[in-house]
XYZ file of N, CA and C in Angstrom:
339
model
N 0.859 -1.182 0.000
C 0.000 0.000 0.000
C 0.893 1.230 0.000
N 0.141 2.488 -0.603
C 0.808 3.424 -0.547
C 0.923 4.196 0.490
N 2.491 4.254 1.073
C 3.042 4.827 2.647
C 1.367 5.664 3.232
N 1.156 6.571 1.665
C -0.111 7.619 2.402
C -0.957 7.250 2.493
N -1.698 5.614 2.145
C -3.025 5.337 2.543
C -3.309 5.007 3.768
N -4.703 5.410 4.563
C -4.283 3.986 5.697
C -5.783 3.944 6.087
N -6.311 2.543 5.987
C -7.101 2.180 6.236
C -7.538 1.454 7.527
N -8.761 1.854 7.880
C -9.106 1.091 9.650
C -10.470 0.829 9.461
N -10.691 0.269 10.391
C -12.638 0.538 10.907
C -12.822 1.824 11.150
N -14.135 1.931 10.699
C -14.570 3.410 10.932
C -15.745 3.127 12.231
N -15.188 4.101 13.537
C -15.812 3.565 14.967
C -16.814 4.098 15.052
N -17.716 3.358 15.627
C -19.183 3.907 15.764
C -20.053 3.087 14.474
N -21.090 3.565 14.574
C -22.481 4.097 13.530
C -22.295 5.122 12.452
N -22.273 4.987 11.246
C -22.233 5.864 10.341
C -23.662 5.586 9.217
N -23.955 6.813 9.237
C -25.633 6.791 7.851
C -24.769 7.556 6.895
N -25.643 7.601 5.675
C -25.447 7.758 4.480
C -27.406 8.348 4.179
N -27.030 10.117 3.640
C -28.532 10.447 3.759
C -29.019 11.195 2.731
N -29.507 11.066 1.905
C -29.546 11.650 0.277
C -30.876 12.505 0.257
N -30.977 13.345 -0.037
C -32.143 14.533 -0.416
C -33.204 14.131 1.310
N -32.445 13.745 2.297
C -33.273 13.396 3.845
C -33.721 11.860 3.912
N -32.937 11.263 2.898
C -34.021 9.620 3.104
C -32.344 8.993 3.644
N -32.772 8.321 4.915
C -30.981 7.497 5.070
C -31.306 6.237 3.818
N -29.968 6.492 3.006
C -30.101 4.984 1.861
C -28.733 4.608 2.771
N -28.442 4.406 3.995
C -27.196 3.642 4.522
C -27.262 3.701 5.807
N -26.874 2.601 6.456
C -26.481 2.637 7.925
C -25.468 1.623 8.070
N -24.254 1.660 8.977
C -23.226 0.732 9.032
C -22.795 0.646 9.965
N -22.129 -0.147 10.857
C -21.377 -0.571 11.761
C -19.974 -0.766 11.645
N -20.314 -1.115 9.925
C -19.004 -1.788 9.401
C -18.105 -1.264 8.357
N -18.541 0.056 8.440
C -17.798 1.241 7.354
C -16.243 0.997 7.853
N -15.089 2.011 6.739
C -14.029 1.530 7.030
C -13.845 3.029 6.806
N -12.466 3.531 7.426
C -12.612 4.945 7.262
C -11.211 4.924 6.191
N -10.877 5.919 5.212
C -9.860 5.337 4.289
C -9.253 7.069 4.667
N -8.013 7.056 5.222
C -7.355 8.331 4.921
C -5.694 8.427 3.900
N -6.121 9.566 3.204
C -4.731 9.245 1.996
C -4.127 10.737 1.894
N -2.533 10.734 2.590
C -2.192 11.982 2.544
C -2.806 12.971 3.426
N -2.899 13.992 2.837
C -3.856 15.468 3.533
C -5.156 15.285 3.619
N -5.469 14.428 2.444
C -6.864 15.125 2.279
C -8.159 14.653 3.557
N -8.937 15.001 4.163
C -9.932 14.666 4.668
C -10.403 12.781 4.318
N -10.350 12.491 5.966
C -10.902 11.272 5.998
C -12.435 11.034 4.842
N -12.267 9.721 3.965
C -13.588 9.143 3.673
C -13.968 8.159 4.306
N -15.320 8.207 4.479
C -15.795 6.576 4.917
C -16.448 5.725 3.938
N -15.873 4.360 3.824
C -16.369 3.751 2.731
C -17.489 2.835 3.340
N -18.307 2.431 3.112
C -19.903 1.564 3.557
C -19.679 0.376 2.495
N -19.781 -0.701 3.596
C -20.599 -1.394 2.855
C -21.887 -1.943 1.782
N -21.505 -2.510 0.618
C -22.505 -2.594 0.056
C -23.902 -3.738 0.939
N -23.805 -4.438 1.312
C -24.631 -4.756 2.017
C -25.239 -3.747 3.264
N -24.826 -2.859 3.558
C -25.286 -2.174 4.340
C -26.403 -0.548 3.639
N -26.481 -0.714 2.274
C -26.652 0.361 1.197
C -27.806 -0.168 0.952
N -28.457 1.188 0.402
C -29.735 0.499 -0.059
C -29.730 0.653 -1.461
N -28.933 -0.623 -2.449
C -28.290 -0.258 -3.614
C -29.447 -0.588 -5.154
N -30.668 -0.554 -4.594
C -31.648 -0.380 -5.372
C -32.064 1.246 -5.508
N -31.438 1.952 -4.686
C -31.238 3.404 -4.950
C -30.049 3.670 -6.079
N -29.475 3.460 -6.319
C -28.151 3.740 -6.603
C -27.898 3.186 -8.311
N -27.779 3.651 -8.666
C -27.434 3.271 -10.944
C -25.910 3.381 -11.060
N -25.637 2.817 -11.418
C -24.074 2.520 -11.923
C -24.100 3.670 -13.216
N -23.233 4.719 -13.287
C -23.259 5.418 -14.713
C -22.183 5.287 -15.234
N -21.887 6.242 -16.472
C -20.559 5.603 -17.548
C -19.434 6.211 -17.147
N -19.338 7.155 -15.696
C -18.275 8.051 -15.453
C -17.191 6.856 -14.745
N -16.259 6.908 -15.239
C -15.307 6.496 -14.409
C -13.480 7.296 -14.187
N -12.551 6.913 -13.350
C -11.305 7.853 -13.356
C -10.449 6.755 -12.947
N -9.408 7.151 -12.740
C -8.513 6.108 -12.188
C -7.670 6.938 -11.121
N -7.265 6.112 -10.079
C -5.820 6.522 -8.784
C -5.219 5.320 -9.431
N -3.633 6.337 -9.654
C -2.425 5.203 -9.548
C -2.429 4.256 -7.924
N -2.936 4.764 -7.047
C -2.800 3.872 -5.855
C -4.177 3.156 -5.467
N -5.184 3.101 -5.962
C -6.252 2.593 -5.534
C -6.993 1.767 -6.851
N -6.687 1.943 -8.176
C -7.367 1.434 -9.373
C -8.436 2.471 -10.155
N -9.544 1.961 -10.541
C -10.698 2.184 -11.071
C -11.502 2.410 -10.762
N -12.209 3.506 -10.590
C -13.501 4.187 -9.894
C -14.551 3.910 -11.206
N -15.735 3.344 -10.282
C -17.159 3.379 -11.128
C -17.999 4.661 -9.758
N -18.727 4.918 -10.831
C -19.363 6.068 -10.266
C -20.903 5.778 -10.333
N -21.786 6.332 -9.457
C -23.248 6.121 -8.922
C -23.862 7.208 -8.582
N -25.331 7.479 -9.833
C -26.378 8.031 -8.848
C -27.166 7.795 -8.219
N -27.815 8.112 -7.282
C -28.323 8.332 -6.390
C -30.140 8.815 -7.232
N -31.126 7.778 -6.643
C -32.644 7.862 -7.513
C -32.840 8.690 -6.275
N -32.996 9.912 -5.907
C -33.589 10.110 -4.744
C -35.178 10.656 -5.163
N -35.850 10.543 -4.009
C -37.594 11.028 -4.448
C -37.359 12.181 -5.084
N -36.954 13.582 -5.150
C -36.580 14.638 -5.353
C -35.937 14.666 -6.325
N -35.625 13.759 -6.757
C -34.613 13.672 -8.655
C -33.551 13.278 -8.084
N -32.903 12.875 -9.184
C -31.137 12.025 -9.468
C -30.362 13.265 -8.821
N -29.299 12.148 -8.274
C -28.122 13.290 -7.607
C -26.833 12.515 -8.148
N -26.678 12.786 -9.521
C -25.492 12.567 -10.311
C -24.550 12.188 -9.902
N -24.131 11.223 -10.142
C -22.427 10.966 -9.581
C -22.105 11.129 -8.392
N -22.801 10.805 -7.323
C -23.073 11.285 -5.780
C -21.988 10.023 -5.053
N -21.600 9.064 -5.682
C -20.905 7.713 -4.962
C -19.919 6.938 -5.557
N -18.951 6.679 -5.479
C -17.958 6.008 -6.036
C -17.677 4.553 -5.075
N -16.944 4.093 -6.229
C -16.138 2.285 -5.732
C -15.172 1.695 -6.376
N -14.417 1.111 -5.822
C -13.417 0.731 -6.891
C -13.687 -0.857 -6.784
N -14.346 -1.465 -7.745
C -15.175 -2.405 -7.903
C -13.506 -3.408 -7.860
N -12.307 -3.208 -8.084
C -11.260 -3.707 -8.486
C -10.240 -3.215 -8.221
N -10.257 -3.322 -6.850
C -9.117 -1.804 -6.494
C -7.822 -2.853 -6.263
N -6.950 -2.055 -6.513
C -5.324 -2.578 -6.209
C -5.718 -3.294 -4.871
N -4.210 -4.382 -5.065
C -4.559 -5.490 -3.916
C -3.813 -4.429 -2.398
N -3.166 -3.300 -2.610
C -3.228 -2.638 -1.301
C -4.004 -2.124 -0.656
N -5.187 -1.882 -1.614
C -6.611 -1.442 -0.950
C -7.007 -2.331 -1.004
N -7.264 -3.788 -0.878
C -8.255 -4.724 -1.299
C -9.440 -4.599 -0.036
N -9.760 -4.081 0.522
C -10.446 -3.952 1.635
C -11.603 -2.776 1.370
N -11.149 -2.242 0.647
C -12.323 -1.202 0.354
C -13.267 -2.054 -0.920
N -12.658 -3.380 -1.273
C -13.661 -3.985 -2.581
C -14.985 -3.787 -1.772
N -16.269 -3.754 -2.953
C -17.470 -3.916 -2.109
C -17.823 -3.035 -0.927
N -17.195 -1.852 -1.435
C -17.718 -0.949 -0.487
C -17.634 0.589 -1.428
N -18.862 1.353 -0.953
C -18.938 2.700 -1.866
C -18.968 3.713 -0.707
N -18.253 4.834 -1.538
C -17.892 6.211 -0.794
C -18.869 7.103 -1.475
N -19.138 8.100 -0.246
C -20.072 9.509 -1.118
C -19.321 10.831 -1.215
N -19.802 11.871 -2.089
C -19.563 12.779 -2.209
C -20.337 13.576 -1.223
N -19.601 14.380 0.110
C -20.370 14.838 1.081
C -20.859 16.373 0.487
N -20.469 16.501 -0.323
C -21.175 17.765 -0.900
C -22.630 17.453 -1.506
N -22.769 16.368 -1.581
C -23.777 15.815 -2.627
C -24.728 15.393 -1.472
N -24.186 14.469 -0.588
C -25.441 13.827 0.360
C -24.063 14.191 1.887
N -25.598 13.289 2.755
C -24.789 13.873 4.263
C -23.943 12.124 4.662
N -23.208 12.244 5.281
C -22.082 11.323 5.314
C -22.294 11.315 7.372
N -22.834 11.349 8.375
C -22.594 11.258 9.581
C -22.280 9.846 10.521
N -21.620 10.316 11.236
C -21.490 9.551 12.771
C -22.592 9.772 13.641
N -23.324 8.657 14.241
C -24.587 8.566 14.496
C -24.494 8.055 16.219
């Protein structure tokens, strides 16, 4: 893994809350910090309510993490574009974040509960 990633359990209760509806609750989120930037928490897909959620054609790549697929979000209130990412195939130094999606906290609310 790269020196700057570092991955743990993320402690506590964490929701996932899109236009006010929670589409997430977890126990078992993992919190992923890389470098400077602000901790993410990644959720389980079993913990998602991923009949909300559309796979779209956006994708990017990290030299240290792989291939991002990207997800909107059906909320009652209309689509919230590209609101969630995953690296359906992430490098075997992240292999721990497989099967698990991150949000854009600008987009939806991300809390500790």
């Amino acid at each position: 893994m790269a020196d700057h990633i570092k991955i743990r359990p993320a402690t506590g209760t964490w929701v996932v809350r899109a236009a006010g509806a929670v589409i997430g609750e977890s126990t078992n989120a993992l919190e992923l910090v890389e470098g400077d930037y602000p901790p993410v928490i990644y959720f389980p897909r079993a913990d998602l309510a991923m009949a909300f959620l559309d796979r779209t054609d956006l994708s990017s790549t990290c030299p240290y993490k792989g291939e991002a697929s990207f997800f909107t979000i059906e909320a009652k209130s209309g689509p919230i574009a590209n609101a969630a990412w995953s690296y359906e195939n992430p490098k075997d130094a992240v292999a721990q974040i497989k099967e698990h999606l991150a949000f854009y906290t600008d987009k939806v609310a991300v809390e500790q509960v």
